[in-house]
Short mmCIF file of C-alpha atoms in Angstrom, two decimals:
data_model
loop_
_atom_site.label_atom_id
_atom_site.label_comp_id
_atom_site.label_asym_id
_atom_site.label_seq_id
_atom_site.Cartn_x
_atom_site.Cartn_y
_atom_site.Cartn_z
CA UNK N 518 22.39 1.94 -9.92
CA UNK N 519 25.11 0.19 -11.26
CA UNK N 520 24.75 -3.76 -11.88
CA UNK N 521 28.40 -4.31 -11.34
CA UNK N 522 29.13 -6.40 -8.61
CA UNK N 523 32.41 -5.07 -6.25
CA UNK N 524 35.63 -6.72 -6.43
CA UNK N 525 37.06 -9.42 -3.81
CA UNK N 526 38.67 -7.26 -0.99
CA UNK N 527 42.60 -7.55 -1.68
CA UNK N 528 44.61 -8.22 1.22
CA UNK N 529 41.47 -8.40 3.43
CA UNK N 530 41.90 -11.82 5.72
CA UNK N 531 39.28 -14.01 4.67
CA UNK N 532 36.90 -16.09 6.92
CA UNK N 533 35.27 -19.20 6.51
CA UNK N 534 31.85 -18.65 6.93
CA UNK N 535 28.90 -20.89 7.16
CA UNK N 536 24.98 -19.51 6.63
CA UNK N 537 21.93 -21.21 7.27
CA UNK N 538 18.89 -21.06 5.31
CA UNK N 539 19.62 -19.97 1.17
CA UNK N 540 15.90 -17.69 1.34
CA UNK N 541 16.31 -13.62 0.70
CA UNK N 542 18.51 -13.20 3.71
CA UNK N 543 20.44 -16.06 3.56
CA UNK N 544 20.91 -16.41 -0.68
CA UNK N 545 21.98 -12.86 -0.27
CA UNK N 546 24.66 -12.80 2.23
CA UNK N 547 25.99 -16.39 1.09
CA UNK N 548 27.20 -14.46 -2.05
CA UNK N 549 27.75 -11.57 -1.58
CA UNK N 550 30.58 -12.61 1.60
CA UNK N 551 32.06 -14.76 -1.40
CA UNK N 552 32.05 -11.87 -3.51
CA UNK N 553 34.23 -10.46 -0.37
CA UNK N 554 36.33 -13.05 -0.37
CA UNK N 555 35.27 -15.10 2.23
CA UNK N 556 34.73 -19.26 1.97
CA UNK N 557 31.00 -19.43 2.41
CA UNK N 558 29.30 -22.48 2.98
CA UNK N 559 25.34 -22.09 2.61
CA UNK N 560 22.87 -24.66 4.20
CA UNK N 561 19.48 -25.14 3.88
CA UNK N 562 17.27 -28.28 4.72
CA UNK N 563 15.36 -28.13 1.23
CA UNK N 564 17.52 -30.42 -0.77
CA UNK N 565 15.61 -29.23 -4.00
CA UNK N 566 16.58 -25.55 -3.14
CA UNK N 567 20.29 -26.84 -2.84
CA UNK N 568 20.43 -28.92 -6.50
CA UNK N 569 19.31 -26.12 -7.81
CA UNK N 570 21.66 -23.45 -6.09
CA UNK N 571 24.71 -25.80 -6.79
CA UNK N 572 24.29 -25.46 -10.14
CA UNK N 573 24.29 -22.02 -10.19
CA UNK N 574 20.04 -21.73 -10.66
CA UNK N 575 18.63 -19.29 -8.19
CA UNK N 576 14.73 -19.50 -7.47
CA UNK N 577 14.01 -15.76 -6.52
CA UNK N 578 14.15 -13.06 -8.88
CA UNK N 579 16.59 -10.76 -7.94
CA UNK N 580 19.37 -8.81 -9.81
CA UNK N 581 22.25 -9.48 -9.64
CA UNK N 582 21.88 -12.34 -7.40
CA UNK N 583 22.45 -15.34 -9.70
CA UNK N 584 25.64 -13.54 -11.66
CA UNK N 585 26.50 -13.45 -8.43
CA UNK N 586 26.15 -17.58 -7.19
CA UNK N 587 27.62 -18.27 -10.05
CA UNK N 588 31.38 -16.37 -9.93
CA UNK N 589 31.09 -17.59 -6.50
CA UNK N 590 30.57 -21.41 -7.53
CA UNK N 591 33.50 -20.74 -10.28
CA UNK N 592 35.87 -19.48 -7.55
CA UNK N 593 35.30 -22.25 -5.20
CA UNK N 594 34.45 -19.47 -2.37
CA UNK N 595 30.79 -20.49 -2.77
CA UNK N 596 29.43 -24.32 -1.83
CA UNK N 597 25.65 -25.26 -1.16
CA UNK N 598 24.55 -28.40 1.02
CA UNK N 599 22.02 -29.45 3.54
CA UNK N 600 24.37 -31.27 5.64
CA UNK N 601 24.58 -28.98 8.77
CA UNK N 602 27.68 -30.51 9.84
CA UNK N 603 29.61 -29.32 7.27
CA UNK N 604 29.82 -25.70 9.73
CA UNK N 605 32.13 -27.53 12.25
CA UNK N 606 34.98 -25.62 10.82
CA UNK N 607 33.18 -22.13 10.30
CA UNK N 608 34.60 -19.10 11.98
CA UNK N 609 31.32 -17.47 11.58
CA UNK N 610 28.11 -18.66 10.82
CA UNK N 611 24.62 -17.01 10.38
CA UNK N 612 21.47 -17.52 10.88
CA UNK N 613 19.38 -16.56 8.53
CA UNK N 614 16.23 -19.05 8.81
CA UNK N 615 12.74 -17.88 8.61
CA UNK N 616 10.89 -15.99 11.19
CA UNK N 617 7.15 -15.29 10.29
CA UNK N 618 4.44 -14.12 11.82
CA UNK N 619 1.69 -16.39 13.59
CA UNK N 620 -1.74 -16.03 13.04
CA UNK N 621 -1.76 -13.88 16.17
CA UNK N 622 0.56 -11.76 15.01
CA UNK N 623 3.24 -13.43 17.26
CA UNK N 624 7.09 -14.34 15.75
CA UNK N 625 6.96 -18.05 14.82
CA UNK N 626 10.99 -19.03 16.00
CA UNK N 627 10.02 -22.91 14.95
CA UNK N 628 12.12 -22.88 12.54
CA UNK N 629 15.18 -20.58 13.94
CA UNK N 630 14.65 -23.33 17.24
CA UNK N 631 15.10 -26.06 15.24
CA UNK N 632 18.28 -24.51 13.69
CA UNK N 633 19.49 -23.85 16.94
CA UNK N 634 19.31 -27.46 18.06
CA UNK N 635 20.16 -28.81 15.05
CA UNK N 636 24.05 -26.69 15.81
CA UNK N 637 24.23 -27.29 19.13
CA UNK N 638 26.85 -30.20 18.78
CA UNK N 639 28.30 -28.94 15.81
CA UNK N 640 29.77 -25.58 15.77
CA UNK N 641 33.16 -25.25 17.08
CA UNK N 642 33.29 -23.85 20.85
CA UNK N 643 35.60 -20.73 18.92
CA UNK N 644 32.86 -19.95 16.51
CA UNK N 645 31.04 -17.01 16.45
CA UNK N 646 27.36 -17.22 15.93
CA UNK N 647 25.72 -13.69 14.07
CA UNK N 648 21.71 -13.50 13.84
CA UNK N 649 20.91 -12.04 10.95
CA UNK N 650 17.18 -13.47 11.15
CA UNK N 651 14.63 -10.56 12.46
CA UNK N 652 13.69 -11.89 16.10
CA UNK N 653 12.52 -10.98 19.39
CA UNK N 654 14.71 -9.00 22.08
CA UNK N 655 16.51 -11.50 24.02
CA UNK N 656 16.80 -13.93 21.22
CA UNK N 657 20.66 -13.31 20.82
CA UNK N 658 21.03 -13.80 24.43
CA UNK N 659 18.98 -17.14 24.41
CA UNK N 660 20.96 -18.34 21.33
CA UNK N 661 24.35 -17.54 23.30
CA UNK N 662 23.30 -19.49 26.41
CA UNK N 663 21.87 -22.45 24.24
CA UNK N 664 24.64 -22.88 21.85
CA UNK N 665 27.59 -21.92 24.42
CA UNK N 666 29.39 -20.05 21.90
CA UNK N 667 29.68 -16.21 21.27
CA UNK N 668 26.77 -14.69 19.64
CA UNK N 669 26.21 -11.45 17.63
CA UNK N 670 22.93 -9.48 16.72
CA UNK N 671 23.40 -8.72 13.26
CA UNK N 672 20.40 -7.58 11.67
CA UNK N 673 19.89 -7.29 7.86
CA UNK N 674 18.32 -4.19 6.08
CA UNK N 675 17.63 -5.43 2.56
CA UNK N 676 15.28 -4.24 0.18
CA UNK N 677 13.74 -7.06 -1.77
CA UNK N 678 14.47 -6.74 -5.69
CA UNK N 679 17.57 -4.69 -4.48
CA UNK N 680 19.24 -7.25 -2.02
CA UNK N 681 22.80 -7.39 -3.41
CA UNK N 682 23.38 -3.79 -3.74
CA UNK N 683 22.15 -3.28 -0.38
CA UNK N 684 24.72 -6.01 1.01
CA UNK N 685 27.41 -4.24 -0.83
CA UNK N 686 26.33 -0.69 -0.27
CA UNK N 687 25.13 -0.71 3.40
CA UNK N 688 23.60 2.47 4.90
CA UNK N 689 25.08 1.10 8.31
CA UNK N 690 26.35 -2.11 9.45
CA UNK N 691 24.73 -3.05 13.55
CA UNK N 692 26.75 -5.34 15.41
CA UNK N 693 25.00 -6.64 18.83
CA UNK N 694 27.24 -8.04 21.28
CA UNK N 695 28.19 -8.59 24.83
CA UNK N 696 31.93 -9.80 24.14
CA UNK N 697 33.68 -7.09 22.02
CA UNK N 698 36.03 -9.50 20.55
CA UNK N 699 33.00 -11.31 19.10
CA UNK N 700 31.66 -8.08 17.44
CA UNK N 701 34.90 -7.19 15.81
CA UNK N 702 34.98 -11.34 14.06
CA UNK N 703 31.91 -10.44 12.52
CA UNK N 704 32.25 -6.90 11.72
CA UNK N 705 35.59 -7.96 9.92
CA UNK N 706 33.50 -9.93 7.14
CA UNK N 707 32.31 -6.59 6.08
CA UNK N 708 35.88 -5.32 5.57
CA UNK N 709 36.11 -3.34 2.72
CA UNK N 710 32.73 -2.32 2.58
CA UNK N 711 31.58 1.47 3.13
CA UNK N 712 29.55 1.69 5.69
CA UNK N 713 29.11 3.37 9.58
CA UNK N 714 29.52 -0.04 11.82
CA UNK N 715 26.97 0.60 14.87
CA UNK N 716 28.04 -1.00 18.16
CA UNK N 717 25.71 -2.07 20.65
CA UNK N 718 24.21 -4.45 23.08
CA UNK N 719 22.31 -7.20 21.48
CA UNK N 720 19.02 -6.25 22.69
CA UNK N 721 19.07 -2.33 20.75
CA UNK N 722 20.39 -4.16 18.24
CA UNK N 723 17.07 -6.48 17.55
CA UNK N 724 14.91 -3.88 18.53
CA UNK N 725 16.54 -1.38 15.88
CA UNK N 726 15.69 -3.66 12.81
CA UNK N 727 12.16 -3.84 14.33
CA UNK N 728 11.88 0.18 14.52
CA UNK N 729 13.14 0.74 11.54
CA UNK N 730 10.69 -1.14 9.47
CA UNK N 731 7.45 0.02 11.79
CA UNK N 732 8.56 3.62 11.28
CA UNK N 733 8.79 2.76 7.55
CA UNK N 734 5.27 1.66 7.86
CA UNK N 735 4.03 5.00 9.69
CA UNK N 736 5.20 6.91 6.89
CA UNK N 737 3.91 4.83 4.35
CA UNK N 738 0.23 5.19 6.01
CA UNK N 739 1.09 8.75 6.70
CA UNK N 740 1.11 9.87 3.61
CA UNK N 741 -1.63 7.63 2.08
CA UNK N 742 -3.64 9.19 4.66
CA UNK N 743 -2.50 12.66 3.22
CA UNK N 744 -3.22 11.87 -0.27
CA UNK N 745 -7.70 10.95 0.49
CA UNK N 746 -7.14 14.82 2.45
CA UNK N 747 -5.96 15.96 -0.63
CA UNK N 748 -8.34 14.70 -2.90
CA UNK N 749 -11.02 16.38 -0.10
CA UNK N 750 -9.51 19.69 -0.85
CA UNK N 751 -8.29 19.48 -4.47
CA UNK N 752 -4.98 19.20 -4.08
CA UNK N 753 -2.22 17.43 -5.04
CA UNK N 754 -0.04 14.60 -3.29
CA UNK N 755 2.84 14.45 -5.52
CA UNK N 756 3.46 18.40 -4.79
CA UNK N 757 2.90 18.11 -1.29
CA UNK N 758 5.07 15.35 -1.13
CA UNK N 759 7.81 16.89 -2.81
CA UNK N 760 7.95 19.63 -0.60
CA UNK N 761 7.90 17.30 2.59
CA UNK N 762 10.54 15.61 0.81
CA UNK N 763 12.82 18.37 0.62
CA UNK N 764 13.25 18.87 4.05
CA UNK N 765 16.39 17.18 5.56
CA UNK N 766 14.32 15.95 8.61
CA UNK N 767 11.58 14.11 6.39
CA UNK N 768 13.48 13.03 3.17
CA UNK N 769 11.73 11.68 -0.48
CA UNK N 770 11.55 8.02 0.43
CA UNK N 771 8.54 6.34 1.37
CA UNK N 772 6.06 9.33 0.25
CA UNK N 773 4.34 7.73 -2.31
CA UNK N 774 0.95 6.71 -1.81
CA UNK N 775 -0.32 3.16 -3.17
CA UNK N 776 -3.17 0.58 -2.11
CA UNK N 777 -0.90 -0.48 1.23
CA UNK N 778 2.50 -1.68 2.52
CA UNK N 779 2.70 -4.87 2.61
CA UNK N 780 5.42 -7.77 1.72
CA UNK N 781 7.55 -9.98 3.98
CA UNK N 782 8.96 -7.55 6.77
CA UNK N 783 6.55 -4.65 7.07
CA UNK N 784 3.21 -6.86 8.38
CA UNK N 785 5.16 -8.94 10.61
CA UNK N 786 7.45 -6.67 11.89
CA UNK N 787 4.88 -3.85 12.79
CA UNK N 788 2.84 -6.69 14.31
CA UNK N 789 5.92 -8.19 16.45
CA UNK N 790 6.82 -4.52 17.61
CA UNK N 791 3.14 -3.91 19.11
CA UNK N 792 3.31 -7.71 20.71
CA UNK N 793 6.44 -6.50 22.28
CA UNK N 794 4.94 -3.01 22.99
CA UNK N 795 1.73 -4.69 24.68
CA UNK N 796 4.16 -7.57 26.42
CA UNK N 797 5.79 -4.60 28.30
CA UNK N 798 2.92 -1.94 28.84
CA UNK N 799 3.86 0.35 26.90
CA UNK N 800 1.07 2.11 24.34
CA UNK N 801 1.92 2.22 21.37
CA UNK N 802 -0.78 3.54 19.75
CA UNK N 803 0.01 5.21 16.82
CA UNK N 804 1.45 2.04 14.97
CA UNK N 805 -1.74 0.27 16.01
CA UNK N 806 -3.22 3.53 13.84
CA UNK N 807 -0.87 2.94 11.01
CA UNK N 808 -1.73 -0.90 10.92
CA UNK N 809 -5.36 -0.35 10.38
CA UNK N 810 -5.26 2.67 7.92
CA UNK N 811 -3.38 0.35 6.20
CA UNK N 812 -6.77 -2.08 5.91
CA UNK N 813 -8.29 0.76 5.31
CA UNK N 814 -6.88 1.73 2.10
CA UNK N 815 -7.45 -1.48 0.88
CA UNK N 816 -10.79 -0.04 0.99
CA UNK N 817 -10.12 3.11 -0.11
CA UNK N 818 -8.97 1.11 -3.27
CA UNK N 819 -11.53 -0.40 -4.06
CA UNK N 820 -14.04 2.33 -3.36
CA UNK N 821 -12.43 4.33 -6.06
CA UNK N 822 -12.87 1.62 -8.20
CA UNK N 823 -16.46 1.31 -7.65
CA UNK N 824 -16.81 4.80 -8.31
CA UNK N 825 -14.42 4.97 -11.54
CA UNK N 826 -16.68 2.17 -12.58
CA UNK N 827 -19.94 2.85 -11.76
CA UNK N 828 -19.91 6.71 -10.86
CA UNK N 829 -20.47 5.49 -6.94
CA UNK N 830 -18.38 4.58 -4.15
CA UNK N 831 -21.30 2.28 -3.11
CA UNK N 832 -21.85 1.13 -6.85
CA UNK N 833 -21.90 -2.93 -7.55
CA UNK N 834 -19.13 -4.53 -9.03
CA UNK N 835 -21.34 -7.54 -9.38
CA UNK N 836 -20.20 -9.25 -13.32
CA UNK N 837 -18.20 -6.12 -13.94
CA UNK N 838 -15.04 -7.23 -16.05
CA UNK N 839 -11.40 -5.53 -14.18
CA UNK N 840 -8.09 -5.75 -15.23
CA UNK N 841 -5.02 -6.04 -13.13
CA UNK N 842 -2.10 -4.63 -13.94
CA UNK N 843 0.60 -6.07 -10.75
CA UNK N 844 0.01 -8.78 -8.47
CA UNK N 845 3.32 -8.27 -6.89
CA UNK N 846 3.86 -6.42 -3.46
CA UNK N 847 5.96 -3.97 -5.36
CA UNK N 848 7.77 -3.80 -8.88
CA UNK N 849 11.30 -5.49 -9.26
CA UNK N 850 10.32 -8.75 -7.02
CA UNK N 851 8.48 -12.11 -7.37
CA UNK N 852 7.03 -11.92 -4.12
CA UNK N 853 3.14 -12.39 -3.60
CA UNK N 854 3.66 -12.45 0.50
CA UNK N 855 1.05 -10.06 1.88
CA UNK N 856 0.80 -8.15 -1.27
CA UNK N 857 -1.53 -5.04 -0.79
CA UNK N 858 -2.24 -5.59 -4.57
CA UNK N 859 -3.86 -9.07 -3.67
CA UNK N 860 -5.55 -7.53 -0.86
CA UNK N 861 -7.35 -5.43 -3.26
CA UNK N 862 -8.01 -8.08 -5.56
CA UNK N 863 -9.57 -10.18 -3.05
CA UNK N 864 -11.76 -7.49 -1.73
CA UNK N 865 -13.03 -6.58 -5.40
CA UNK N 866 -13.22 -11.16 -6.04
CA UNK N 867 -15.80 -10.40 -2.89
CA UNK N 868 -18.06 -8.04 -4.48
CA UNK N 869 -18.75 -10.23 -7.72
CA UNK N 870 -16.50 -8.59 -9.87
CA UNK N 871 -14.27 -11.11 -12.39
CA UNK N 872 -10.59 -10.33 -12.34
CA UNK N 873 -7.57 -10.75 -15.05
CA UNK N 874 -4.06 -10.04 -13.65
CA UNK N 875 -0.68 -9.83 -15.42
CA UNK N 876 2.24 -9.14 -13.72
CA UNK N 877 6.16 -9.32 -15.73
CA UNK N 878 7.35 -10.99 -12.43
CA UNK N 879 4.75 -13.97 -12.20
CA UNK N 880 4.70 -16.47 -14.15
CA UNK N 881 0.94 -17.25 -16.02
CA UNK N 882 0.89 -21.41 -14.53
CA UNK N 883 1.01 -19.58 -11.21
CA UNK N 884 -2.45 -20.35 -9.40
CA UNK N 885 -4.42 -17.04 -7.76
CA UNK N 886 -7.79 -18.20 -7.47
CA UNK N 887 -10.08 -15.65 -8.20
CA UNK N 888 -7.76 -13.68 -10.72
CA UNK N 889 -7.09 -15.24 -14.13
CA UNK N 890 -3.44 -14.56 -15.13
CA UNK N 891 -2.60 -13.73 -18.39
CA UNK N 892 0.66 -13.52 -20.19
CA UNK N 893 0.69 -9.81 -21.37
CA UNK N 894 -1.06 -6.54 -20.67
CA UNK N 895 -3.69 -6.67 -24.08
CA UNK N 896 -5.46 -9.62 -22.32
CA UNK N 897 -5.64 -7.21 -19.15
CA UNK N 898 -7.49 -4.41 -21.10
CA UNK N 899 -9.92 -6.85 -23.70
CA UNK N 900 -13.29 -5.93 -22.59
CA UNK N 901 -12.42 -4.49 -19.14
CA UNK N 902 -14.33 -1.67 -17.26
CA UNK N 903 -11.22 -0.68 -16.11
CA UNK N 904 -7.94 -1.28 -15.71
CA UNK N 905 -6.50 -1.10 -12.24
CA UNK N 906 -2.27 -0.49 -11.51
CA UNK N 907 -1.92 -2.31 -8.20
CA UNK N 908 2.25 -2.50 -8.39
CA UNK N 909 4.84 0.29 -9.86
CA UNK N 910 6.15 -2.10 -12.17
CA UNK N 911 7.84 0.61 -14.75
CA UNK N 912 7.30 -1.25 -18.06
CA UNK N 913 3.64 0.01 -17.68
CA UNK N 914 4.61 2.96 -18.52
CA UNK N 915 6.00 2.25 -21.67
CA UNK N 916 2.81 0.07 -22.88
CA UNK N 917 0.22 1.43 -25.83
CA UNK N 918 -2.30 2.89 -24.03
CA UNK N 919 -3.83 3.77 -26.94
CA UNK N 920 -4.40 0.27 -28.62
CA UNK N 921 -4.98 -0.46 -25.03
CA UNK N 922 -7.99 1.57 -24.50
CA UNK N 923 -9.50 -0.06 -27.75
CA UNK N 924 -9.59 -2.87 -26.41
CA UNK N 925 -11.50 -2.43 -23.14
CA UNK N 926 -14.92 -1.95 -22.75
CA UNK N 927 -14.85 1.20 -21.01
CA UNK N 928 -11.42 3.03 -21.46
CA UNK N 929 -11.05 3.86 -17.70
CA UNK N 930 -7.99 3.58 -15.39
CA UNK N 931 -7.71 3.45 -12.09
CA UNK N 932 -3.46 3.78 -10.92
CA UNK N 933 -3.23 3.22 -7.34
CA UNK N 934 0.43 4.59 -7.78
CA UNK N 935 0.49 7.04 -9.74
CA UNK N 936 2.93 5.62 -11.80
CA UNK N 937 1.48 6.98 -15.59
CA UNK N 938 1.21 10.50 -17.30
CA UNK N 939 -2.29 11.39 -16.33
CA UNK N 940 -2.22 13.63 -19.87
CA UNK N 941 -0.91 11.21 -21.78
CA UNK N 942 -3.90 8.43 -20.25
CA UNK N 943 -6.03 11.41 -21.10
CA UNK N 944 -4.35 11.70 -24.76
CA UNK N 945 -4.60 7.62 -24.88
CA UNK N 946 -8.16 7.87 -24.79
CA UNK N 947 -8.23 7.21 -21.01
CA UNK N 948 -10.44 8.01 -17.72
CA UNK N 949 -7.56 8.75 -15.49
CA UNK N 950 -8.01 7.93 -11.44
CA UNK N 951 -5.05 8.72 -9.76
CA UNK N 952 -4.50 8.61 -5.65
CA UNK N 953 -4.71 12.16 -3.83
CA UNK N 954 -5.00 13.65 -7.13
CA UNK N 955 -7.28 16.48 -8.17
CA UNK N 956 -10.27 14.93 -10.04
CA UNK N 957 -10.20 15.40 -13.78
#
């Protein structure tokens, strides 16, 4: 993957767009639409967030990103404010406000409501409004009505730690809209960009960013499901994966086992597609499955630690020294939200043992209760039971394993994904407890 961002589109005619909220989504598309070309004014209502942004300093860790901000700054295509009615002149504007989950499991629209409200006596009656925030069906429709102005479903399908090159390399672009003319303004910001452009009513459009992160989650529980079978019967996940993975109706992605999905989209979007699923009758039972194997390899984790440890899954962790090697919910990101490898760590806090944690992404003044962070891996291993890989982070790979295992207290390792060389663990000095592995 190439860090190079793409060129400004030449000859393309350029919009001026406005976006609201500078988080993943919003950051994201800000830029990346000034990398396009376009005249993007970004506005969010945390006026620390937009000091920071205007000069060119940009809070989440993500590549390319801030290279990004700042040729857009430089060209004058990129501004940052919290005034909102700075979008009175914007062509297009999107939403791109926060949407999380309740404590029911519910979407929490708060703070896309608020945004709505705060526009409704701004936006010019020729704008075109494009949700790109991940909401209910019908939400487009409501924001149409409330606004009065022509309104687009436009979901995003961004990886975080991979944002930018998903903006500017789209598997498919998914335009939602009643008034055809209205789909074509926004699809015309992507101009230049290759990419199948999916037309369709707003409502398939909302539903399809929702489906496409719950199936995610199925196979993601699928196969950690498959790997505890395997390690019944002695065999292998990576090779069984790899030959799922070769056939054109499965594909590689999302067949590697770990302790859980978890992160900003997966949880809430699996729980706001069974809310949906239960509003309108319809059973939808095998996602509720998938949710709660997904608690239940939290405590598949931490079983195997137990029994790594002690030499039984019902073993006591009670004063037992672990360290951490992740915190993250997966490698290339700053993001702690719903992070299976805090899941695990709590669960393991709860049975007495005492945690140390390093992660590259997290900063050491960063407060995690229960798990001491340290600022590099030697303080993970110093008198440690075990050593536990919670996040893919690839740098682990490269650490010294041996000088490593001299250092803890029992030279044991416990990789929730598979991520290291179980021989060279083994040559290391290393116990080696891999997921749906044969037992060594």
């Amino acid at each position: 993957m190439s860090d190079k961002p793409e060129r400004p589109v030449e000859g393309a005619a350029n919009s001026h767009v406005g976006v609201v909220g500078a988080g993943y989504v919003g950051l994201t598309s800000a830029a990346c639409l000034a990398r396009l070309g376009h005249t993007v004014t970004c506005v969010d209502v945390d006026t620390a967030k937009v000091a920071a942004l205007r000069e060119a300093r940009v809070p989440i860790a993500e590549p390319q990103l801030p290279r990004l901000v700042s040729e857009g700054i430089s060209a004058s295509r990129l501004r940052f404010t919290s005034e909102l009615a700075s979008l009175a002149r914007c062509d297009v504007v999107l939403l791109c406000v926060p949407t999380p989950a309740r404590s029911d499991g519910t979407v929490d629209l708060a703070a896309f409501d608020a945004a709505l409200q705060a526009l409704r006596h701004t936006l010019d009656p020729r704008a075109v409004v494009a949700v790109k925030s991940t909401v209910p069906v019908g939400t487009t429709a409501r924001t149409e009505e409330l606004l009065g102005v022509a309104s687009v479903s436009n979901p995003e399908f961004l990886r975080e730690g991979h944002a930018a090159w998903d903006f500017l390399h789209p598997d498919r672009i998914v335009l939602g809209a009643t008034r055809p003319e209205a789909a074509d303004r926004v699809g015309r910001l992507y101009r230049g960009l290759d990419a199948p452009v999916i037309r369709t009513d707003p409502a398939s459009a909302e539903l399809a960013k929702y489906a496409s992160n719950a199936f995610l989650a199925l196979k993601l529980s699928y196969v950690n499901v498959l790997a505890e079978l395997c390690e019944h019967h002695g065999a292998d996940i990576a090779h069984v994966a790899h030959a799922m993975g070769l056939d054109d109706r499965i594909g590689p992605a999302f067949l590697a086992p770990g302790p859980g999905w978890g992160g900003s989209c997966l949880p809430k979007d699996t729980s706001a597609l069974l809310h949906a699923a239960e509003r309108a009758g319809v059973d939808f039972a095998m996602l509720s499955d998938a949710v709660a194997a997904n608690f239940h390899q939290h405590e598949r984790v931490v079983r195997k630690v137990r029994l790594a440890v002690t030499g039984s899954a019902e073993g006591s962790l009670r004063g037992i020294r672990l360290g951490l090697l992740g915190l993250t919910f997966k490698a290339g990101t700053d993001d702690l939200r719903d992070s299976p490898a805090l899941a695990v760590a709590e669960r393991l806090a709860d049975e007495g043992a005492s945690l140390t944690g390093y992660d590259p992404g997290i900063r050491r003044s960063k407060d995690l209760g229960r798990i001491q962070l340290v600022d590099e891996p030697a303080l993970v291993a110093k008198d440690a039971a075990a050593v536990v890989v919670l996040t893919e982070w690839p740098q682990f790979r490269e650490l010294n394993w041996p000088q490593l295992a001299q250092l803890t207290d029992h030279a044991t390792v416990v990789d929730t994904r598979n991520l290291l060389d179980p021989d060279e663990l083994s040559e290391a000095g290393f116990a080696y407890h891999g997921l749906g592995k044969p037992r060594r």
